Short mmCIF file of C-alpha atoms in Angstrom, two decimals:
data_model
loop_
_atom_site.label_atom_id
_atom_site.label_comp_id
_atom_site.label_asym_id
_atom_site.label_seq_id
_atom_site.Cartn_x
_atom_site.Cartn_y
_atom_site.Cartn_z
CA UNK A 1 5.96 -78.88 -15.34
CA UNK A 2 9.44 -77.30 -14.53
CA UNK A 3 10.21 -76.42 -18.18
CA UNK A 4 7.08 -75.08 -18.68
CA UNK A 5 7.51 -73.41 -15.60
CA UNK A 6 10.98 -71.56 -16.48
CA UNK A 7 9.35 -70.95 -20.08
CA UNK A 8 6.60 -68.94 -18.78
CA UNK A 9 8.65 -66.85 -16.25
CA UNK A 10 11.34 -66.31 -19.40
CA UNK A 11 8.64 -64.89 -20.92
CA UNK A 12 8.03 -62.65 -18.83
CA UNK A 13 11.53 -61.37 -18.04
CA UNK A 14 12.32 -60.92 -21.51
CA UNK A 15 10.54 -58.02 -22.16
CA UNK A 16 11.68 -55.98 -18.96
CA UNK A 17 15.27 -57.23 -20.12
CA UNK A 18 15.22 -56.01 -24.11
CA UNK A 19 13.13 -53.01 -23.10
CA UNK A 20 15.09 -49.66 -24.45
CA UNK A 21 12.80 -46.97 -22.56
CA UNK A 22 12.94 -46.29 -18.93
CA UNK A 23 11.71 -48.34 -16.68
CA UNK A 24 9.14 -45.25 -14.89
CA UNK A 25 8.29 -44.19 -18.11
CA UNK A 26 5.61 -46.93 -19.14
CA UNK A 27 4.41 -46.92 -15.26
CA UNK A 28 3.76 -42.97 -15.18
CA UNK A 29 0.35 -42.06 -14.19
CA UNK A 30 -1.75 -39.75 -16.91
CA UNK A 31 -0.87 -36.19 -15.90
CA UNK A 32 -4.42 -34.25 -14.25
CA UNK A 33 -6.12 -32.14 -16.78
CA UNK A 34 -6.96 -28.61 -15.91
CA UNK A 35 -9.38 -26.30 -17.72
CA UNK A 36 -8.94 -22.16 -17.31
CA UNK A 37 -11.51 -19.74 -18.25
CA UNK A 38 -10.04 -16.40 -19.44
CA UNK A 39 -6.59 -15.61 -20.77
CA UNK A 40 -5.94 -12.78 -18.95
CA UNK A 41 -2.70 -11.91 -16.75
CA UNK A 42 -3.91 -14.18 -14.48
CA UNK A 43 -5.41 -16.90 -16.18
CA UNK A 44 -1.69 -17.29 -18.44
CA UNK A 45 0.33 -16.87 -14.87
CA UNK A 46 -2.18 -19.49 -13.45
CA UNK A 47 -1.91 -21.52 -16.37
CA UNK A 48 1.92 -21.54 -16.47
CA UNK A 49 2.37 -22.21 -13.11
CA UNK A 50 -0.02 -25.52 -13.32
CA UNK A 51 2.34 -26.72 -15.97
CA UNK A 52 5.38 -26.30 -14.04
CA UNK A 53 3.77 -27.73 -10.76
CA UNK A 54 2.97 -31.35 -13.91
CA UNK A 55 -0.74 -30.60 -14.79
CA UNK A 56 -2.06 -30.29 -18.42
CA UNK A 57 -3.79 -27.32 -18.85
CA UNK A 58 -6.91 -26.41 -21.45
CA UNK A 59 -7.84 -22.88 -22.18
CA UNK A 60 -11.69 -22.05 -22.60
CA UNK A 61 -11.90 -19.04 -24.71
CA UNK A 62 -14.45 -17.02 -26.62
CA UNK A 63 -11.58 -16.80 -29.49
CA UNK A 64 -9.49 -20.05 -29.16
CA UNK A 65 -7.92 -19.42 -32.63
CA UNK A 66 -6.82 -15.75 -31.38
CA UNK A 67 -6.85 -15.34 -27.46
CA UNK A 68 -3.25 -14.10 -27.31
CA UNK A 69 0.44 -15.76 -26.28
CA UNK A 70 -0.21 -18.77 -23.91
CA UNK A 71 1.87 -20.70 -21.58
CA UNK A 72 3.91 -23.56 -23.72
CA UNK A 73 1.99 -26.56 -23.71
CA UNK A 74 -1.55 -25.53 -23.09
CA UNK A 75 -4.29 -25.81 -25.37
CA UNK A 76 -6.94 -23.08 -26.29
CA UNK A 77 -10.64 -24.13 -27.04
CA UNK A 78 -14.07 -23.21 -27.15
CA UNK A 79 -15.91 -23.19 -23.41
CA UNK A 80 -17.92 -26.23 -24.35
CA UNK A 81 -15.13 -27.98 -25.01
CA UNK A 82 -12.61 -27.20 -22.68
CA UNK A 83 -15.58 -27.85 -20.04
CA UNK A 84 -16.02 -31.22 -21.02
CA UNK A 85 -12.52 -32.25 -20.62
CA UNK A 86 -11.71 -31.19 -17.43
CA UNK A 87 -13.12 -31.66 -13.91
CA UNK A 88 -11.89 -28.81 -12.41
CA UNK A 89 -12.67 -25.78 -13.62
CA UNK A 90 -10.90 -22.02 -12.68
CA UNK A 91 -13.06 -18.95 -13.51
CA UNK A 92 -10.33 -16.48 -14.38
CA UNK A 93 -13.12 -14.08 -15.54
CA UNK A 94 -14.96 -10.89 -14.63
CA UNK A 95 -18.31 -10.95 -12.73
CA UNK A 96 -20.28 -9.03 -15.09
CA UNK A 97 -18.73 -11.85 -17.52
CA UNK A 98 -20.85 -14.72 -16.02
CA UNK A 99 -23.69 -14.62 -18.08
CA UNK A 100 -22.69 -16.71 -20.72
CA UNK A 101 -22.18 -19.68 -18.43
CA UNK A 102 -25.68 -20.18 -17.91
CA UNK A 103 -25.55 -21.84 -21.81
CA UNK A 104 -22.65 -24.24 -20.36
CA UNK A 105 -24.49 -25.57 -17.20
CA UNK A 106 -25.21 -28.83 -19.07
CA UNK A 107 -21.25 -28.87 -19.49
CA UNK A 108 -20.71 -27.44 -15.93
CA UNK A 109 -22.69 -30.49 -14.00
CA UNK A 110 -20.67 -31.87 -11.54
CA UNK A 111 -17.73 -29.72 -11.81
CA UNK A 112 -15.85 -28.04 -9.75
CA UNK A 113 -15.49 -24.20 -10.26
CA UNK A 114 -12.56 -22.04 -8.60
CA UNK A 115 -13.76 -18.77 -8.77
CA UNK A 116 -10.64 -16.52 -8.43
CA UNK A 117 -12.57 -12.95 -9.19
CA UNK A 118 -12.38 -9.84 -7.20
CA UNK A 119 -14.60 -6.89 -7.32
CA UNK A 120 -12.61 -3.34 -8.07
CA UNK A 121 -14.63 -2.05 -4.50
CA UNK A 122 -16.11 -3.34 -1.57
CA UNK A 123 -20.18 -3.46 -1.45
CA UNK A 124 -20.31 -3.57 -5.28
CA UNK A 125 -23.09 -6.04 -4.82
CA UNK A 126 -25.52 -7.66 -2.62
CA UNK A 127 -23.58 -11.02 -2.66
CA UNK A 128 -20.38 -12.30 -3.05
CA UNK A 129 -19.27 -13.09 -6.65
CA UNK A 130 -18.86 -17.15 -5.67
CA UNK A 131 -22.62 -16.76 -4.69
CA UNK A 132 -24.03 -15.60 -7.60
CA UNK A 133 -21.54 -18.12 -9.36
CA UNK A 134 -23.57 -20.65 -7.35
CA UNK A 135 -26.53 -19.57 -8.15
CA UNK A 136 -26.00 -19.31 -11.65
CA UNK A 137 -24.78 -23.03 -11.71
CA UNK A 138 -26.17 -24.89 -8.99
CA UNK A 139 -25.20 -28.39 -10.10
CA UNK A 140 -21.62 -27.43 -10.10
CA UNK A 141 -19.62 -27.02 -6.90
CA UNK A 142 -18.62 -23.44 -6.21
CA UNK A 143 -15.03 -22.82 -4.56
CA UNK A 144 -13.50 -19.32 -3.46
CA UNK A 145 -9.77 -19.46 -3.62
CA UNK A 146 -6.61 -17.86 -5.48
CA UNK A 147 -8.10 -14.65 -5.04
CA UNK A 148 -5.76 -13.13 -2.40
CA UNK A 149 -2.61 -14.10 -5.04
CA UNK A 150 -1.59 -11.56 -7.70
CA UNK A 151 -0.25 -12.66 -11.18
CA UNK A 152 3.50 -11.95 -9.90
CA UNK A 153 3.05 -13.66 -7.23
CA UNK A 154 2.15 -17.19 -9.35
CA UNK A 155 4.83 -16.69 -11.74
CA UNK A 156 7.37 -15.91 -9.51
CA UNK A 157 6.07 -19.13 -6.33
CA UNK A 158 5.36 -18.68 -2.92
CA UNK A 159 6.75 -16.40 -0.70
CA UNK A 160 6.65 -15.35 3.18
CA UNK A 161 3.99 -12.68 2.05
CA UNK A 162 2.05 -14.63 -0.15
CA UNK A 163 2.35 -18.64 0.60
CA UNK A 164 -1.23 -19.17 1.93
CA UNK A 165 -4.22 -19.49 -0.36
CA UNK A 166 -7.69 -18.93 1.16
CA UNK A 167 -10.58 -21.21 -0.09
CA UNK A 168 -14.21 -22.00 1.12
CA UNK A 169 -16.92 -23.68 -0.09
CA UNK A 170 -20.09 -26.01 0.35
CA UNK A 171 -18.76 -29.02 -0.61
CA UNK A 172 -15.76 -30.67 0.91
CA UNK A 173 -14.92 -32.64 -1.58
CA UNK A 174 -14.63 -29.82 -4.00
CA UNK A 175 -12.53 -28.04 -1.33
CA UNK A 176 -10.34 -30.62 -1.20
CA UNK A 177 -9.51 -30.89 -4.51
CA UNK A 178 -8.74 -27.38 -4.64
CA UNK A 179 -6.64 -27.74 -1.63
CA UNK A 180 -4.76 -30.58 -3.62
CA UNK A 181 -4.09 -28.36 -6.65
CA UNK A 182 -3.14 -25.38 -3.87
CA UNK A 183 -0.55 -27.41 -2.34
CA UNK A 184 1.00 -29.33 -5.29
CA UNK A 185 1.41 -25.36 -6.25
CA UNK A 186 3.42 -24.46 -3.55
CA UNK A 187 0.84 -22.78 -1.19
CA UNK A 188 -0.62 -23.88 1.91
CA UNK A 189 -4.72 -23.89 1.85
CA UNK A 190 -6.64 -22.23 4.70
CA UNK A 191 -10.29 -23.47 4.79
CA UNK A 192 -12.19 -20.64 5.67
CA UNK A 193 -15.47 -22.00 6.19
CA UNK A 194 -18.77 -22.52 3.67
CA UNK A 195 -19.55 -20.54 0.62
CA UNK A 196 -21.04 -17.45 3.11
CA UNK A 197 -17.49 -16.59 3.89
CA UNK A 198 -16.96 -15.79 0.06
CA UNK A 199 -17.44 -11.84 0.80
CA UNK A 200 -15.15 -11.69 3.37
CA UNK A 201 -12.56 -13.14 1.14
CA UNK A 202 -13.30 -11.19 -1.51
CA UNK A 203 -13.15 -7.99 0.66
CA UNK A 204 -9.36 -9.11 1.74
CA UNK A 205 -7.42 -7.89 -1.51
CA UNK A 206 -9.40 -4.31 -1.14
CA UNK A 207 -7.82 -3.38 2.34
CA UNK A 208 -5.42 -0.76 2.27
CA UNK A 209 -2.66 -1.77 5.49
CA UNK A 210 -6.12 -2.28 7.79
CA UNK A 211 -3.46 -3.10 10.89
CA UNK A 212 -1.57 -0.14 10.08
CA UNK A 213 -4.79 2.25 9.34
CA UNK A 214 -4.74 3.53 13.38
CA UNK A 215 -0.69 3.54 14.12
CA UNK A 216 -0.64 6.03 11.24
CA UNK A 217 -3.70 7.96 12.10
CA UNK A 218 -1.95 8.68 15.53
CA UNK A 219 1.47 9.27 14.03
CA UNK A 220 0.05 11.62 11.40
CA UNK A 221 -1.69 13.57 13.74
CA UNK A 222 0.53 13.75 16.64
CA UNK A 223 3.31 14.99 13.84
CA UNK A 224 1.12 17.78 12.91
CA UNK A 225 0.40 18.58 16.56
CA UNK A 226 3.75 19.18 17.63
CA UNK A 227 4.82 20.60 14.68
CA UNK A 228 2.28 23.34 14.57
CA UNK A 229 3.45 23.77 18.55
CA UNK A 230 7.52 24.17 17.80
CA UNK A 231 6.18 26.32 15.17
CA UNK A 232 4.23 28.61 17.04
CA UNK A 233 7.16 28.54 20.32
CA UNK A 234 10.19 29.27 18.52
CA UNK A 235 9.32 30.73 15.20
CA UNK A 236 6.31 33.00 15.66
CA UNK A 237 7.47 34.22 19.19
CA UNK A 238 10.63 34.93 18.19
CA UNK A 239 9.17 37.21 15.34
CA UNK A 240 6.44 38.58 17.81
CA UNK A 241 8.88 39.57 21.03
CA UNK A 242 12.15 40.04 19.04
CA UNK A 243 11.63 40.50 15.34
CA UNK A 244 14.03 37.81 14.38
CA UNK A 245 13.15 35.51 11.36
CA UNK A 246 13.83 32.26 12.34
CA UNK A 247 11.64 30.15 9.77
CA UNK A 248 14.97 28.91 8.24
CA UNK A 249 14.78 26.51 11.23
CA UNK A 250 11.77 24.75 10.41
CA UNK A 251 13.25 22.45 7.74
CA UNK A 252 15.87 20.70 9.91
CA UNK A 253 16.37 22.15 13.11
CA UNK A 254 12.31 22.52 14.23
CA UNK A 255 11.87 18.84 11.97
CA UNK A 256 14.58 17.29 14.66
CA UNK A 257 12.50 18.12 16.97
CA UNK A 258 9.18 17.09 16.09
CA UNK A 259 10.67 13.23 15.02
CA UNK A 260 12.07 12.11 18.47
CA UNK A 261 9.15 13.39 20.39
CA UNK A 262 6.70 12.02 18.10
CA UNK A 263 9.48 8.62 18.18
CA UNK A 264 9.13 8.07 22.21
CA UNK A 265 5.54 9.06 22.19
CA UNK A 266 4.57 6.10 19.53
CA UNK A 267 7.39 3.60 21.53
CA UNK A 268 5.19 4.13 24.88
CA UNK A 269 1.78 4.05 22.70
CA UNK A 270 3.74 0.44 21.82
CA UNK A 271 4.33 -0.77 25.89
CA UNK A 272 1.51 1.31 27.70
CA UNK A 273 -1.17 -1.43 26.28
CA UNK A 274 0.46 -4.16 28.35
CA UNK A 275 1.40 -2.76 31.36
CA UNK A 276 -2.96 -1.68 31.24
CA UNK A 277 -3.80 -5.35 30.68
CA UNK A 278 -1.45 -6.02 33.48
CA UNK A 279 -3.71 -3.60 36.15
CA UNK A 280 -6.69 -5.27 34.61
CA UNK A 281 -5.81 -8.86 35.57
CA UNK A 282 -5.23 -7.96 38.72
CA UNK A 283 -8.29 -6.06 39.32
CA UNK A 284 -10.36 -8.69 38.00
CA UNK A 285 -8.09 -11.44 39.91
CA UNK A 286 -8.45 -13.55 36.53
CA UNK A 287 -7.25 -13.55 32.93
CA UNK A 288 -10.46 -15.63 31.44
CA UNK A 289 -12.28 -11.96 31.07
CA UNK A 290 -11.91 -10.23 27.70
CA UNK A 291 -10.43 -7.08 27.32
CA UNK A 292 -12.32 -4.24 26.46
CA UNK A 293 -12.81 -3.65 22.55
CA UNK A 294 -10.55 -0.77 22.63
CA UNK A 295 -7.71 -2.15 24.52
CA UNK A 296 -8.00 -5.44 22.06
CA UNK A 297 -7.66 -3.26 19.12
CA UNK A 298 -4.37 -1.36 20.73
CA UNK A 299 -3.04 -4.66 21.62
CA UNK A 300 -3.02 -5.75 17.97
CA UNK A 301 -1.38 -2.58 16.30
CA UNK A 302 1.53 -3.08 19.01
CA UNK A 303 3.78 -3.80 16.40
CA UNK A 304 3.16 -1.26 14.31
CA UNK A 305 3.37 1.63 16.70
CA UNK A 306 6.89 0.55 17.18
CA UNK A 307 7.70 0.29 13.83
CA UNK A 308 6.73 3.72 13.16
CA UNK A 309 8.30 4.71 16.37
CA UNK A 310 11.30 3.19 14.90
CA UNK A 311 11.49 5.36 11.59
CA UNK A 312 10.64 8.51 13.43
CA UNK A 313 13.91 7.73 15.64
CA UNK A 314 15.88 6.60 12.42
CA UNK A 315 15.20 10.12 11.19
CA UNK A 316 16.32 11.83 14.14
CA UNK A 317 19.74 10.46 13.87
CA UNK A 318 19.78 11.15 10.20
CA UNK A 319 18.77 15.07 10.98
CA UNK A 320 21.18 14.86 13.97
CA UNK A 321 23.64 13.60 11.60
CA UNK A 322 23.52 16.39 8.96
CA UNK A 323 23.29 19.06 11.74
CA UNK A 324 27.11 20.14 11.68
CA UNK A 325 27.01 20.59 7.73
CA UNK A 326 24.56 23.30 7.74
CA UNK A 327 25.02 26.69 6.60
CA UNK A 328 24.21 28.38 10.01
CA UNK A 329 26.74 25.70 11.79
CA UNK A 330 29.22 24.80 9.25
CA UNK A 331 32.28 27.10 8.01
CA UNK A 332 30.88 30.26 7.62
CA UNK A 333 29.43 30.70 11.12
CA UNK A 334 32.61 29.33 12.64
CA UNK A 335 34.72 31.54 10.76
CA UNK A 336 32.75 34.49 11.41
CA UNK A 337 33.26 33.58 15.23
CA UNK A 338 37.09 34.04 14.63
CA UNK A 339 37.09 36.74 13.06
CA UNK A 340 34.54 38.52 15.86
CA UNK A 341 37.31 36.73 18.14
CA UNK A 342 34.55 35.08 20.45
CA UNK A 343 35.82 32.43 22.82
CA UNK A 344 34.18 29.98 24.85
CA UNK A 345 35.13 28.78 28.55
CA UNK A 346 35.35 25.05 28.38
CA UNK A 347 32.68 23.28 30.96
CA UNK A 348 32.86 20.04 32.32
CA UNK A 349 29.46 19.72 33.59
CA UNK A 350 28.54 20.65 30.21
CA UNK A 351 30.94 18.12 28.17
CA UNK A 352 29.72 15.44 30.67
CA UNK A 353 25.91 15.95 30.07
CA UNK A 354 26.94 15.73 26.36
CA UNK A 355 28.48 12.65 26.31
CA UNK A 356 26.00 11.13 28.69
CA UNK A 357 22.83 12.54 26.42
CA UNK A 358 24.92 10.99 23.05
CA UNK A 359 25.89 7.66 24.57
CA UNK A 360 22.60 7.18 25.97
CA UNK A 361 20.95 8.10 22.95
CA UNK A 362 22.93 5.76 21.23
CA UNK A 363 22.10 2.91 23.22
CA UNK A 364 18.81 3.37 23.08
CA UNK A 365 18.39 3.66 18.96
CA UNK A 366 21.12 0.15 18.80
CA UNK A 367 18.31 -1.50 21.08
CA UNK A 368 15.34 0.00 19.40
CA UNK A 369 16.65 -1.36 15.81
CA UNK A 370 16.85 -4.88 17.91
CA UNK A 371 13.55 -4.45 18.60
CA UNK A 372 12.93 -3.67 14.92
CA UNK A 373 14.79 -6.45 13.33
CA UNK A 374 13.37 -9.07 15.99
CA UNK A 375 9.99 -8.17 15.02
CA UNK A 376 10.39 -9.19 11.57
CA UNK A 377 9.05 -12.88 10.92
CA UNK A 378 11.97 -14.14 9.47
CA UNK A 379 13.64 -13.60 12.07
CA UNK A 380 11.11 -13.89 14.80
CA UNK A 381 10.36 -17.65 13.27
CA UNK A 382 13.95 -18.54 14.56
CA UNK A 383 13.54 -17.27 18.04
CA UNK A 384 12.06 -19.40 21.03
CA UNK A 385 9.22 -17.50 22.28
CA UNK A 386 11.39 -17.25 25.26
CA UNK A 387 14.23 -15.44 23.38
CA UNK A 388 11.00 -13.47 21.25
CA UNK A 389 9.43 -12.22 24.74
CA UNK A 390 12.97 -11.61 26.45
CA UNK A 391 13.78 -8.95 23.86
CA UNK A 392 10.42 -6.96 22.90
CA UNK A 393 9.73 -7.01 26.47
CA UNK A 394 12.12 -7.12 28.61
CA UNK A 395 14.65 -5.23 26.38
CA UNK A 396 11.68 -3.16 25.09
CA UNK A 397 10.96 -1.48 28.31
CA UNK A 398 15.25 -0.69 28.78
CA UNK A 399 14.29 0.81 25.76
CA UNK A 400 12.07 2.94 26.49
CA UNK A 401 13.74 3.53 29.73
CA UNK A 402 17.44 4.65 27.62
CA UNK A 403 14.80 6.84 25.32
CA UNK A 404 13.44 8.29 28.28
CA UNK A 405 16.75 9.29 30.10
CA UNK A 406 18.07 10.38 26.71
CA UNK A 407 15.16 12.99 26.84
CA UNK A 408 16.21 13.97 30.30
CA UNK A 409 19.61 14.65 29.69
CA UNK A 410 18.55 16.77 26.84
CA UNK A 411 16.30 19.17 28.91
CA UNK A 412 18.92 18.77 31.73
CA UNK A 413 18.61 22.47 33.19
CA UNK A 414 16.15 23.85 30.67
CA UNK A 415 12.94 22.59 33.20
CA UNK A 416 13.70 25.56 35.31
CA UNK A 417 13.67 28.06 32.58
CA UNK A 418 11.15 30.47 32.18
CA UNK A 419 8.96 29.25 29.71
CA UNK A 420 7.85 31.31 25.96
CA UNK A 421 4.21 32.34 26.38
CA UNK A 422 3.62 30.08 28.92
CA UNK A 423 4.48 27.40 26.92
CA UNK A 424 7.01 24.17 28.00
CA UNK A 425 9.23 22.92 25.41
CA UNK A 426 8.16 20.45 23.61
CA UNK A 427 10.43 17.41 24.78
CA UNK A 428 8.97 18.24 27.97
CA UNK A 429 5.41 17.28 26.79
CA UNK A 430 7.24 14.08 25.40
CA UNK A 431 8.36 13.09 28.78
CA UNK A 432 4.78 13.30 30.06
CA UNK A 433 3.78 9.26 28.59
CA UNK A 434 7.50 7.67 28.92
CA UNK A 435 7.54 8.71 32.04
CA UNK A 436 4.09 7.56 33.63
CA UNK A 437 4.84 4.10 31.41
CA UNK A 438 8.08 3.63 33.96
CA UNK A 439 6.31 4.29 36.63
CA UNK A 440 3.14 2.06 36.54
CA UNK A 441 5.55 -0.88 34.83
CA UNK A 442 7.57 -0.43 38.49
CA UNK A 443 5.03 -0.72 40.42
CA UNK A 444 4.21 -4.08 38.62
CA UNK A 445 7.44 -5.15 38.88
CA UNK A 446 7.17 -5.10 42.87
CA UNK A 447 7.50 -8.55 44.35
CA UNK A 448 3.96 -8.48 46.31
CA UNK A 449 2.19 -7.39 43.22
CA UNK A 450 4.65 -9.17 40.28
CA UNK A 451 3.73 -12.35 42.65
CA UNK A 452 0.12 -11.90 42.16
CA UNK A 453 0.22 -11.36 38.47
CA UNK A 454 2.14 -14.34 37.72
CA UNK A 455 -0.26 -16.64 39.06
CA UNK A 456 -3.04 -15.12 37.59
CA UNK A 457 -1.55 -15.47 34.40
CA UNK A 458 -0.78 -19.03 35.07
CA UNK A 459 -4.41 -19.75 35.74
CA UNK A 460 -5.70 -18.90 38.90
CA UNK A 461 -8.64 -16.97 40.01
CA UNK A 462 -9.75 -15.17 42.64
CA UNK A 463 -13.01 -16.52 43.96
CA UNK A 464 -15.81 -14.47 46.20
CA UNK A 465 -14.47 -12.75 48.92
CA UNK A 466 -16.71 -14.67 51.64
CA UNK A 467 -15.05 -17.60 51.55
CA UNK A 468 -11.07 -15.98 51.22
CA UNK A 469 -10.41 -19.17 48.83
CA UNK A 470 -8.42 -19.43 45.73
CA UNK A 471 -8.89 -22.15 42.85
CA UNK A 472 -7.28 -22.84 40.13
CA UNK A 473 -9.64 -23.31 36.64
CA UNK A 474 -9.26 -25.88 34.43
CA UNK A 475 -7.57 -24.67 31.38
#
């Protein structure tokens, strides 16, 4: 019984110990075959990034024998076949393309179908492009996803900007799969829902910076507003009352104007939001009410009015910069003040407001570029939200507040001046916003009323006034 014993487990020992391949290499499960429809940008970028990620891939093509270059290691064949083969299936086609597949739904039973199509403008059809997909085939199990990537973006991986892949569909199973597929890729899958969601997804390539669509609407036009103002107060009066030609100024001297006012008008468009939710709260006595629509939809473009704040001060201090190279500054002016022998009484009033109104300026744009670079999610991602909040807020409003004085120190005197056709200077108008901003975020900052807030926020509510109680809700 031994003998035989030790014969039998020889035997089996032998060939693990003679064995000249590796020992994973007869235990390696069959790599997943994938079939793609269309050969395309997309459809090769898709394909090639399957084989990297360890999937087979199968082409389906109308001309197998000449569809073009294809990833190394794929195979091209006709849609029958490739159908047959694979049990996940990704439409890399066209919509008005479909119509052939109606001859594969024998082929297509069972399946699942990633349909990764976009339409070249919104409301192209009735229905989304996965319904009619659906409805086309409706033994095979329809799946939206892939459509928010771009070909670069699958040959080149995942990235911050693109590293989420949206999918929905009927069938959970299917979406599941495709999930699989999406994260072996790379990507992280974000179930959106059933197939009814399809449009929306399909609408999401077509928007054109949707969060920044308002931010610039306001930038745009309060550019041209002020503009057309400086314009009319320095150039066309001083042609009117004095005959001088100044229009040389409007390319840098009238443009250095218009870009810090328009800069501390979109900065307090950024913090004016909060500081409204803030009165709000407390007029409701709870923070379980929504906002109004319109405040909700200034909340979210926060960040983006301060980024364009941000470039708007960024090309002040480039303007400022190039201010003392200019023609009407530089060499020629100065030396045509020494040869008309014109002095000029040193002031120390004057030298101190200067320094002040540069330091203070200078402050302000170091903080406002913290603001900037904190904001970015890189960076953001390694903050606490402690640290996050401490900075846009906290150090947000000292921005605003160093902006503001900036301003001041700028106008210093000039308030009290008679004013061209009845008409302030412009910083002047700029100070109008900062300036109310500082004042209503003061008042919330008083202990009585800062008190008040802060519990609100932290989940009490003000009952009815009959019975002078306070409760807290259950969060």
């Amino acid at each position: 019984m031994s003998a035989d014993r030790l014969s039998s487990v020889s035997k089996e020992v032998k060939p693990e110990s003679v064995s000249l391949y590796p020992l994973g290499t007869a235990a390696a499960p069959e790599q997943e075959l994938l079939c793609i429809f269309g050969t395309g940008d997309f459809g090769r970028s898709l394909g090639q990034r399957l084989l990297h990620s360890g999937y087979r891939v199968v082409y389906g093509s109308r001309r197998p024998h000449s569809c073009g270059p294809l990833p190394q290691g794929a195979q091209a064949m006709s849609h029958e076949a490739a159908a047959q083969l694979a049990s996940l299936v990704f439409l890399c086609i066209h919509r008005e393309h479909y119509d052939f597949l109606e001859t594969l739904t024998p082929q297509l039973q069972g399946k699942v179908l990633v349909d990764v199509s976009n339409n070249p403008k919104k409301n192209l059809y009735p229905e989304a492009n996965a319904e009619c997909l659906q409805r086309l085939i409706p033994g095979a199990h329809v799946v939206k996803a892939f459509n928010t990537l771009s070909a670069w973006a699958l040959q080149n991986g995942p990235s911050d900007a693109n590293r989420q892949v949206y999918l929905c569909g009927n069938g959970a199973e299917a979406k599941q799969a495709v999930a699989e597929v999406a994260t072996k890729l790379g990507f992280a899958a974000l179930d959106k829902g059933s197939l009814s969601a399809a449009k929306e997804l399909e609408d999401f390539p077509l928007q054109l910076f949707p969060e920044w669509r308002m931010p610039l609407y306001v930038a745009v036009g309060l550019t041209a507003l002020i503009f057309v103002y400086v314009v009319i107060r320095d150039v066309v009066y001083a042609f009117v009352e004095q005959g001088k030609d100044n229009s040389f100024r409007i390319m840098v001297s009238l443009a250095n104007k218009v870009f810090p006012i328009v800069s501390l008008i979109m900065l307090s468009l950024c913090y004016l939001p909060g500081v409204i939710a803030g009165f709000i709260q407390l007029y409701r006595g709870t923070k379980y009410r929504r906002f109004p629509d319109w405040l909700d939809r200034w909340m979210l473009c926060r960040k983006q009015l301060g980024l364009i704040a941000l470039g708007f001060a960024f090309l002040h201090m480039v303007y400022t910069l190039i201010i003392p190279i200019r023609y009407v500054t530089g060499a020629p002016y100065s030396f045509k003040s020494i040869r008309e022998n014109r002095t000029s009484v040193f002031d120390t009033t004057t030298a101190w407001r200067t320094d002040s109104y540069y330091s203070i300026g200078i402050l302000g744009f170091s903080l406002f570029l913290l603001l900037g670079i904190t904001s970015l999610p890189s960076v953001s991602n390694a903050l606490s939200w402690r640290e996050f909040s401490f900075i846009q807020s906290k150090l947000g409003y000292l921005t605003v507040f160093f902006c503001t004085l900036h301003t001041y120190l700028y106008g210093w005197s000039g308030f009290l001046r008679p004013y061209k056709w009845y008409m302030p200077p412009a910083y002047m108008l700029s100070l109008v916003l900062p300036s109310v901003l500082i004042v209503l975020k003061l008042l919330l900052l008083l202990p009585c009323v800062d008190r008040s807030l802060t519990r609100i926020r932290q989940g009490w509510e003000r009952t009815d006034m009959q019975d002078g109680s306070e409760k807290p809700l259950l969060t």
